[in-house]
Short mmCIF file of N, CA and C in Angstrom, two decimals:
data_model
loop_
_atom_site.label_atom_id
_atom_site.label_comp_id
_atom_site.label_asym_id
_atom_site.label_seq_id
_atom_site.Cartn_x
_atom_site.Cartn_y
_atom_site.Cartn_z
N UNK A 114 171.26 188.61 286.22
CA UNK A 114 170.61 189.93 285.90
C UNK A 114 170.06 190.27 287.84
N UNK A 115 170.44 191.40 288.71
CA UNK A 115 169.78 190.92 289.84
C UNK A 115 168.13 191.14 290.24
N UNK A 116 168.35 190.26 291.05
CA UNK A 116 166.68 190.30 290.81
C UNK A 116 165.86 190.86 292.85
N UNK A 117 167.88 190.48 293.13
CA UNK A 117 167.06 190.94 295.07
C UNK A 117 167.79 191.82 294.98
N UNK A 118 167.89 192.88 295.95
CA UNK A 118 168.76 193.83 296.25
C UNK A 118 168.38 193.93 297.70
N UNK A 119 169.52 194.37 299.04
CA UNK A 119 169.12 195.02 300.25
C UNK A 119 170.22 195.93 300.58
N UNK A 120 169.66 196.64 301.89
CA UNK A 120 170.31 197.31 302.31
C UNK A 120 170.26 197.66 303.89
N UNK A 121 171.61 197.82 304.69
CA UNK A 121 170.81 198.54 306.01
C UNK A 121 171.69 199.52 306.46
N UNK A 122 171.37 200.03 307.74
CA UNK A 122 172.29 200.68 308.13
C UNK A 122 173.08 200.57 309.21
N UNK A 123 173.73 201.24 309.74
CA UNK A 123 174.82 201.26 310.68
C UNK A 123 176.71 201.45 310.89
N UNK A 124 176.74 201.84 311.68
CA UNK A 124 178.24 202.30 312.41
C UNK A 124 179.32 201.37 311.20
N UNK A 125 180.22 201.69 310.55
CA UNK A 125 181.29 201.39 310.22
C UNK A 125 182.07 200.49 310.79
N UNK A 126 181.88 200.38 311.31
CA UNK A 126 182.05 199.28 312.61
C UNK A 126 181.53 197.88 312.70
N UNK A 127 180.04 197.84 312.54
CA UNK A 127 179.62 197.07 312.20
C UNK A 127 179.22 196.41 311.07
N UNK A 128 179.51 197.38 310.22
CA UNK A 128 178.53 196.98 308.52
C UNK A 128 180.11 196.53 308.00
N UNK A 129 181.77 196.61 309.08
CA UNK A 129 183.04 196.22 308.14
C UNK A 129 182.66 194.95 309.12
N UNK A 130 182.23 194.45 309.54
CA UNK A 130 181.89 192.89 310.43
C UNK A 130 181.37 192.12 309.24
N UNK A 131 180.16 192.85 309.13
CA UNK A 131 179.36 192.19 308.03
C UNK A 131 180.51 191.67 306.56
N UNK A 132 180.79 192.78 305.97
CA UNK A 132 182.09 192.52 304.86
C UNK A 132 182.70 191.45 304.81
N UNK A 133 183.39 191.52 306.12
CA UNK A 133 184.86 190.75 306.00
C UNK A 133 183.73 189.24 306.90
N UNK A 134 182.98 189.06 307.19
CA UNK A 134 181.79 187.96 307.33
C UNK A 134 181.82 187.06 306.45
N UNK A 135 181.17 187.84 305.60
CA UNK A 135 180.70 186.85 303.79
C UNK A 135 181.95 187.75 302.29
N UNK A 136 182.74 187.36 302.76
CA UNK A 136 183.67 187.55 301.56
C UNK A 136 182.93 187.51 300.10
N UNK A 137 182.39 186.48 300.18
CA UNK A 137 181.61 185.93 298.55
C UNK A 137 180.42 187.08 298.42
N UNK A 138 179.98 188.08 299.25
CA UNK A 138 179.04 189.17 298.29
C UNK A 138 179.10 189.94 297.83
N UNK A 139 178.78 191.45 297.13
CA UNK A 139 178.68 192.42 296.26
C UNK A 139 178.56 193.15 297.06
N UNK A 140 179.52 193.31 297.73
CA UNK A 140 178.88 194.36 298.70
C UNK A 140 179.14 196.27 298.23
N UNK A 141 178.32 197.08 298.72
CA UNK A 141 178.60 198.58 298.04
C UNK A 141 178.61 199.66 299.65
N UNK A 142 179.73 199.33 300.50
CA UNK A 142 179.35 200.51 301.44
C UNK A 142 179.58 202.08 301.19
N UNK A 143 178.56 202.52 301.85
CA UNK A 143 178.43 203.82 301.12
C UNK A 143 177.25 204.31 302.49
N UNK A 144 178.51 206.22 301.84
CA UNK A 144 177.98 206.98 303.45
C UNK A 144 177.31 208.36 302.56
N UNK A 145 175.84 208.52 303.62
CA UNK A 145 174.77 209.50 303.00
C UNK A 145 175.85 210.84 302.66
N UNK A 146 175.65 211.31 301.70
CA UNK A 146 176.19 212.42 301.28
C UNK A 146 175.24 213.84 302.18
N UNK A 147 173.88 213.67 302.24
CA UNK A 147 173.23 214.82 303.55
C UNK A 147 172.94 214.96 304.41
N UNK A 148 173.14 213.57 304.99
CA UNK A 148 173.31 212.73 306.17
C UNK A 148 174.77 211.90 306.35
N UNK A 149 176.04 213.12 306.35
CA UNK A 149 177.51 212.33 306.81
C UNK A 149 177.18 211.66 307.93
N UNK A 150 176.76 211.56 308.99
CA UNK A 150 177.37 210.10 309.66
C UNK A 150 176.19 208.85 310.18
N UNK A 151 175.51 209.33 308.66
CA UNK A 151 174.68 207.22 308.45
C UNK A 151 175.49 207.01 307.30
N UNK A 152 175.78 205.54 307.25
CA UNK A 152 176.47 204.57 306.15
C UNK A 152 175.18 203.75 305.63
N UNK A 153 175.35 203.49 304.57
CA UNK A 153 174.52 202.15 304.22
C UNK A 153 175.72 200.92 304.07
N UNK A 154 174.95 199.64 303.91
CA UNK A 154 175.93 198.77 303.38
C UNK A 154 174.98 198.08 302.08
N UNK A 155 175.55 197.72 300.85
CA UNK A 155 174.38 197.68 299.89
C UNK A 155 174.64 195.85 299.46
N UNK A 156 174.05 195.07 298.82
CA UNK A 156 174.40 193.78 298.63
C UNK A 156 173.47 193.78 297.56
N UNK A 157 174.54 193.65 296.22
CA UNK A 157 174.35 193.38 295.12
C UNK A 157 174.74 192.20 294.43
N UNK A 158 174.33 191.03 295.39
CA UNK A 158 175.10 189.66 295.41
C UNK A 158 173.74 188.69 294.75
N UNK A 159 172.82 189.37 294.76
CA UNK A 159 171.64 188.88 294.58
C UNK A 159 171.11 187.22 295.42
N UNK A 160 171.35 187.33 297.01
CA UNK A 160 171.14 186.43 297.66
C UNK A 160 170.06 186.95 298.95
N UNK A 161 169.73 185.76 299.57
CA UNK A 161 169.17 186.02 300.29
C UNK A 161 169.25 186.42 301.90
N UNK A 162 168.99 187.79 302.05
CA UNK A 162 170.23 188.55 302.88
C UNK A 162 170.31 188.29 303.42
N UNK A 163 171.46 188.80 304.53
CA UNK A 163 172.20 188.05 305.17
C UNK A 163 172.17 189.66 306.63
N UNK A 164 171.61 190.60 306.71
CA UNK A 164 171.16 191.46 307.78
C UNK A 164 170.21 191.99 308.14
N UNK A 165 170.77 191.84 309.54
CA UNK A 165 170.04 191.52 310.46
C UNK A 165 168.44 192.14 310.54
N UNK A 166 168.88 193.06 309.97
CA UNK A 166 167.61 194.90 310.19
C UNK A 166 167.59 195.24 308.21
N UNK A 167 167.23 194.23 307.59
CA UNK A 167 166.70 194.98 305.97
C UNK A 167 166.27 195.88 305.52
N UNK A 168 166.51 196.37 304.86
CA UNK A 168 165.38 196.64 303.65
C UNK A 168 165.72 196.26 302.39
N UNK A 169 164.50 195.44 302.34
CA UNK A 169 164.64 194.21 300.56
C UNK A 169 163.51 195.42 299.89
N UNK A 170 164.20 195.21 298.80
CA UNK A 170 163.38 195.89 297.48
C UNK A 170 163.63 194.16 296.75
N UNK A 171 162.65 194.33 295.73
CA UNK A 171 162.00 193.43 294.79
C UNK A 171 162.87 194.02 293.21
N UNK A 172 164.04 193.47 292.73
CA UNK A 172 164.04 195.01 290.81
C UNK A 172 163.33 194.33 289.99
N UNK A 173 162.40 194.91 289.89
CA UNK A 173 161.34 195.27 289.06
C UNK A 173 162.61 195.42 287.10
N UNK A 174 163.92 196.31 287.04
CA UNK A 174 164.44 196.27 285.79
C UNK A 174 165.93 196.59 285.80
N UNK A 175 166.78 196.28 285.63
CA UNK A 175 167.46 197.04 285.74
C UNK A 175 168.33 196.79 283.94
N UNK A 176 169.33 198.28 284.23
CA UNK A 176 169.95 197.67 283.02
C UNK A 176 171.89 198.39 283.50
N UNK A 177 172.54 198.22 282.30
CA UNK A 177 173.72 198.85 282.60
C UNK A 177 174.22 197.52 283.24
N UNK A 178 176.29 198.74 282.75
CA UNK A 178 177.11 198.31 284.52
C UNK A 178 176.51 197.68 286.08
N UNK A 179 176.61 195.85 285.94
CA UNK A 179 175.30 195.76 287.52
C UNK A 179 176.79 195.71 288.98
N UNK A 180 178.25 196.57 287.71
CA UNK A 180 178.72 196.33 289.36
C UNK A 180 178.82 198.03 289.57
N UNK A 181 177.24 199.04 289.36
CA UNK A 181 177.64 200.14 289.92
C UNK A 181 178.26 200.76 290.39
N UNK A 182 179.28 201.20 289.79
CA UNK A 182 180.07 201.74 289.91
C UNK A 182 179.98 203.24 290.20
N UNK A 183 180.95 204.12 291.38
CA UNK A 183 180.90 205.60 292.07
C UNK A 183 179.41 205.92 292.62
N UNK A 184 178.99 206.86 292.46
CA UNK A 184 177.93 207.74 293.31
C UNK A 184 176.87 206.95 293.38
N UNK A 185 175.12 206.48 294.47
CA UNK A 185 175.20 205.63 293.86
C UNK A 185 173.55 207.30 293.99
N UNK A 186 172.95 207.31 293.32
CA UNK A 186 171.84 208.14 293.82
C UNK A 186 170.14 207.58 293.88
N UNK A 187 170.00 207.34 295.51
CA UNK A 187 169.04 207.17 295.25
C UNK A 187 167.26 207.89 296.03
N UNK A 188 166.74 207.73 294.72
CA UNK A 188 164.29 208.39 294.90
C UNK A 188 163.71 207.48 294.99
N UNK A 189 163.14 207.58 295.95
CA UNK A 189 162.21 206.70 296.05
C UNK A 189 160.81 207.80 296.48
N UNK A 190 159.94 206.59 295.82
CA UNK A 190 158.44 208.09 295.41
C UNK A 190 157.12 207.06 295.96
N UNK A 191 156.48 207.65 296.85
CA UNK A 191 154.71 207.51 297.44
C UNK A 191 154.17 208.41 296.85
N UNK A 192 153.08 207.29 295.61
CA UNK A 192 152.31 208.15 295.29
C UNK A 192 151.17 207.48 295.27
N UNK A 193 149.45 208.70 295.69
CA UNK A 193 148.34 208.31 295.45
C UNK A 193 148.01 206.22 294.62
N UNK A 194 147.00 206.38 294.57
CA UNK A 194 147.40 205.17 293.36
C UNK A 194 146.61 206.05 292.19
N UNK A 195 145.81 207.07 291.76
CA UNK A 195 145.97 207.29 290.97
C UNK A 195 146.51 207.81 290.12
N UNK A 196 148.09 208.03 290.79
CA UNK A 196 149.56 208.38 289.84
C UNK A 196 150.82 207.06 289.81
N UNK A 197 149.86 205.84 290.30
CA UNK A 197 150.56 204.97 291.01
C UNK A 197 150.95 204.04 290.01
N UNK A 198 150.12 204.13 288.24
CA UNK A 198 150.53 203.48 287.04
C UNK A 198 151.31 204.31 286.52
N UNK A 199 150.63 205.34 285.79
CA UNK A 199 151.92 206.69 285.71
C UNK A 199 153.69 206.67 286.30
N UNK A 200 153.75 206.65 287.19
CA UNK A 200 155.02 206.14 287.61
C UNK A 200 155.71 205.05 287.60
N UNK A 201 155.28 203.85 287.97
CA UNK A 201 155.51 202.80 287.24
C UNK A 201 156.16 202.78 285.53
N UNK A 202 155.09 203.11 284.86
CA UNK A 202 155.23 203.50 283.29
C UNK A 202 156.32 204.71 283.18
N UNK A 203 156.61 205.46 283.43
CA UNK A 203 157.36 206.54 283.91
C UNK A 203 159.22 205.47 284.08
N UNK A 204 159.27 205.05 285.51
CA UNK A 204 159.86 204.46 285.94
C UNK A 204 160.50 203.74 284.87
N UNK A 205 159.89 202.70 284.20
CA UNK A 205 160.16 201.22 283.01
C UNK A 205 160.52 202.10 282.57
N UNK A 206 160.45 203.21 281.50
CA UNK A 206 161.32 204.21 280.65
C UNK A 206 162.09 204.67 280.55
N UNK A 207 162.60 205.84 282.26
CA UNK A 207 163.68 205.51 282.11
C UNK A 207 164.78 204.64 282.01
N UNK A 208 164.40 203.15 282.61
CA UNK A 208 165.01 202.17 283.01
C UNK A 208 165.10 201.61 281.50
N UNK A 209 164.25 201.59 280.21
CA UNK A 209 164.90 201.49 279.06
C UNK A 209 165.58 202.00 278.38
N UNK A 210 165.84 203.39 278.56
CA UNK A 210 166.34 204.13 278.16
C UNK A 210 167.53 204.70 278.36
N UNK A 211 168.76 203.63 278.21
CA UNK A 211 170.26 203.70 278.11
C UNK A 211 170.54 205.24 278.40
N UNK A 212 170.93 205.95 279.35
CA UNK A 212 171.79 207.22 279.28
C UNK A 212 174.04 206.74 279.18
N UNK A 213 174.84 207.84 278.70
CA UNK A 213 175.77 207.85 278.46
C UNK A 213 176.17 208.12 280.40
N UNK A 214 175.73 208.97 280.52
CA UNK A 214 176.00 209.49 282.44
C UNK A 214 175.85 208.40 283.45
N UNK A 215 175.30 207.47 283.38
CA UNK A 215 174.80 206.30 283.87
C UNK A 215 175.36 205.13 283.96
N UNK A 216 175.82 204.78 284.95
CA UNK A 216 176.34 203.82 284.65
C UNK A 216 176.12 202.51 285.29
N UNK A 217 174.80 202.54 285.87
CA UNK A 217 174.13 201.43 286.25
C UNK A 217 172.56 201.97 286.93
N UNK A 218 171.11 201.37 286.17
CA UNK A 218 170.30 201.83 287.35
C UNK A 218 169.58 200.44 287.41
N UNK A 219 168.59 200.94 288.47
CA UNK A 219 167.55 200.00 289.23
C UNK A 219 166.48 200.41 289.35
N UNK A 220 165.14 199.48 288.66
CA UNK A 220 163.83 200.22 289.36
C UNK A 220 163.26 199.24 290.31
N UNK A 221 163.55 199.69 291.49
CA UNK A 221 162.85 199.16 292.85
C UNK A 221 161.75 198.76 293.06
N UNK A 222 161.30 197.94 293.60
CA UNK A 222 160.39 198.17 294.82
C UNK A 222 160.21 197.51 296.35
N UNK A 223 159.99 197.96 297.24
CA UNK A 223 160.43 197.72 299.18
C UNK A 223 159.22 196.60 298.62
N UNK A 224 159.53 195.77 299.29
CA UNK A 224 159.42 194.64 300.02
C UNK A 224 158.02 194.06 301.50
N UNK A 225 158.53 195.17 301.65
CA UNK A 225 157.64 195.47 302.96
C UNK A 225 156.55 195.49 303.04
N UNK A 226 155.73 194.50 303.26
CA UNK A 226 154.00 195.05 302.73
C UNK A 226 153.46 195.82 303.02
N UNK A 227 154.02 196.83 304.23
CA UNK A 227 153.79 198.42 304.94
C UNK A 227 154.00 199.10 303.76
N UNK A 228 155.15 199.49 302.90
CA UNK A 228 155.54 199.91 301.66
C UNK A 228 155.68 199.34 300.12
N UNK A 229 154.71 198.52 300.31
CA UNK A 229 155.03 198.12 298.68
C UNK A 229 154.47 198.75 298.13
N UNK A 230 154.01 200.06 297.47
CA UNK A 230 153.17 200.93 296.58
C UNK A 230 155.26 201.27 296.69
N UNK A 231 156.43 201.97 297.85
CA UNK A 231 157.37 202.69 297.19
C UNK A 231 157.85 202.54 296.48
N UNK A 232 158.11 202.99 295.27
CA UNK A 232 158.98 202.70 294.55
C UNK A 232 159.91 203.67 294.29
N UNK A 233 161.27 202.97 294.57
CA UNK A 233 162.60 203.24 293.94
C UNK A 233 163.37 203.20 293.04
N UNK A 234 164.00 204.34 292.60
CA UNK A 234 164.35 204.87 291.02
C UNK A 234 166.72 205.08 291.90
N UNK A 235 167.63 203.74 292.11
CA UNK A 235 168.81 203.60 292.02
C UNK A 235 169.66 203.86 291.19
N UNK A 236 170.45 205.02 290.79
CA UNK A 236 171.35 205.74 289.95
C UNK A 236 172.57 205.24 289.97
N UNK A 237 173.58 205.27 289.34
CA UNK A 237 174.73 204.60 289.13
C UNK A 237 176.01 205.73 288.85
N UNK A 238 176.31 206.34 288.88
CA UNK A 238 177.09 207.72 287.87
C UNK A 238 178.28 207.83 288.50
N UNK A 239 179.22 208.22 287.59
CA UNK A 239 180.55 208.47 287.99
C UNK A 239 181.34 209.23 289.33
N UNK A 240 180.32 210.43 290.21
CA UNK A 240 180.32 211.79 290.78
C UNK A 240 179.12 212.83 290.16
N UNK A 241 179.73 213.55 291.20
CA UNK A 241 178.36 214.71 291.59
C UNK A 241 178.25 215.58 290.31
N UNK A 242 179.55 215.79 289.62
CA UNK A 242 178.98 216.39 288.34
C UNK A 242 178.30 216.07 287.16
N UNK A 243 178.42 214.45 287.06
CA UNK A 243 176.99 213.75 286.54
C UNK A 243 176.42 213.51 286.53
N UNK A 244 175.93 214.01 287.84
CA UNK A 244 174.61 213.46 288.75
C UNK A 244 173.80 214.50 288.28
N UNK A 245 174.51 215.75 288.56
CA UNK A 245 173.84 217.10 287.97
C UNK A 245 173.41 217.23 286.62
N UNK A 246 174.44 216.69 285.81
CA UNK A 246 174.51 216.75 284.27
C UNK A 246 172.66 216.03 284.09
N UNK A 247 173.03 214.78 284.81
CA UNK A 247 171.46 214.10 284.35
C UNK A 247 170.24 213.95 284.78
N UNK A 248 170.62 215.51 285.85
CA UNK A 248 169.47 216.20 286.57
C UNK A 248 168.60 217.15 285.45
N UNK A 249 169.55 216.59 284.37
CA UNK A 249 168.54 218.44 283.73
C UNK A 249 168.54 217.23 282.06
N UNK A 250 169.05 216.65 281.94
CA UNK A 250 168.11 215.96 280.33
C UNK A 250 166.95 215.50 280.56
N UNK A 251 166.41 215.46 279.38
CA UNK A 251 164.68 214.75 279.37
C UNK A 251 163.52 214.01 279.61
N UNK A 252 165.57 212.98 280.20
CA UNK A 252 164.80 211.66 281.04
C UNK A 252 163.85 212.13 281.92
N UNK A 253 165.58 212.43 283.09
CA UNK A 253 165.15 212.95 284.21
C UNK A 253 163.88 213.09 284.92
N UNK A 254 163.90 214.35 283.81
CA UNK A 254 162.37 215.62 284.13
C UNK A 254 161.66 215.13 284.35
N UNK A 255 160.86 214.07 282.70
CA UNK A 255 159.87 212.98 283.06
C UNK A 255 159.25 213.05 284.77
N UNK A 256 160.28 212.62 285.90
CA UNK A 256 160.56 212.63 287.03
C UNK A 256 159.71 214.01 287.48
N UNK A 257 159.87 214.74 287.51
CA UNK A 257 159.29 216.40 288.07
C UNK A 257 158.16 216.36 288.74
N UNK A 258 157.01 215.47 288.09
CA UNK A 258 155.65 215.87 288.77
C UNK A 258 156.23 214.78 289.85
N UNK A 259 156.75 213.66 289.69
CA UNK A 259 156.67 212.82 291.81
C UNK A 259 157.49 213.34 292.81
N UNK A 260 157.91 214.50 291.65
CA UNK A 260 159.17 214.39 293.08
C UNK A 260 158.85 215.85 293.87
N UNK A 261 157.49 216.44 293.68
CA UNK A 261 157.11 217.04 294.64
C UNK A 261 156.79 216.21 295.93
N UNK A 262 156.83 217.54 297.44
CA UNK A 262 156.41 216.26 298.44
C UNK A 262 154.94 217.74 298.64
N UNK A 263 153.63 216.47 298.76
CA UNK A 263 152.56 216.85 299.00
C UNK A 263 151.72 215.76 299.72
N UNK A 264 150.79 216.14 300.09
CA UNK A 264 149.55 214.70 300.62
C UNK A 264 149.72 213.30 299.82
N UNK A 265 149.20 213.66 298.63
CA UNK A 265 149.35 212.53 297.03
C UNK A 265 150.86 212.25 297.09
N UNK A 266 151.55 212.66 297.24
CA UNK A 266 153.17 212.39 296.95
C UNK A 266 154.04 212.26 297.88
N UNK A 267 154.85 211.38 298.46
CA UNK A 267 156.44 211.23 299.26
C UNK A 267 156.71 210.95 298.15
N UNK A 268 158.58 211.99 298.91
CA UNK A 268 159.77 211.51 298.36
C UNK A 268 160.96 211.75 298.32
N UNK A 269 161.55 211.40 298.07
CA UNK A 269 162.71 211.50 299.50
C UNK A 269 163.89 210.64 298.28
N UNK A 270 164.93 211.76 298.85
CA UNK A 270 166.83 211.18 298.06
C UNK A 270 167.69 211.43 298.50
N UNK A 271 168.81 210.96 298.49
CA UNK A 271 169.55 210.58 298.97
C UNK A 271 170.94 210.30 297.75
N UNK A 272 171.65 210.76 298.37
CA UNK A 272 173.50 210.49 297.71
C UNK A 272 174.61 209.62 298.44
N UNK A 273 174.66 208.83 297.69
CA UNK A 273 175.16 207.87 298.71
C UNK A 273 176.79 207.61 297.74
N UNK A 274 178.03 207.75 298.41
CA UNK A 274 179.27 207.86 298.15
C UNK A 274 180.26 207.23 298.27
N UNK A 275 180.90 205.92 297.80
CA UNK A 275 181.48 204.97 298.40
C UNK A 275 182.69 205.17 298.84
N UNK A 276 182.57 203.78 300.23
CA UNK A 276 183.76 204.13 301.08
C UNK A 276 184.48 202.86 300.89
N UNK A 277 184.09 202.45 299.68
CA UNK A 277 184.91 200.96 299.04
C UNK A 277 184.87 200.82 298.09
#
């Protein structure tokens, strides 16, 4: 079971050099859909990070295929203290409720102390059509109140396409 996950950003050459240097790692080289010049390297190896500038996460829950095939849908939530427990419970329920559209899912907490209240849902799906279908499910709709941006709620999402 995955307990740690890290990622870093960089140019294709820098990220490819990391992949070549650590062939034993379970890397996923991804390109952000909205920001097509942004490349991210996810490390699913469950080992201490090898990245010089990592974003590190503790995995609070995981389900299904550990290969995380297809696209990755990254959702980051930071809510005020009153809603933190509700969000935590909602994300736990989503992880516990397997969905046939989802290849893999992880519920994460950012390890950086300044951002430790940030919770992340990372969902792997085959393609954008399945993502759009998953967004219409009742399970996904449980997140509606947390995806609005306001002074008490910071939300960010990104679709990452595999490059390898």
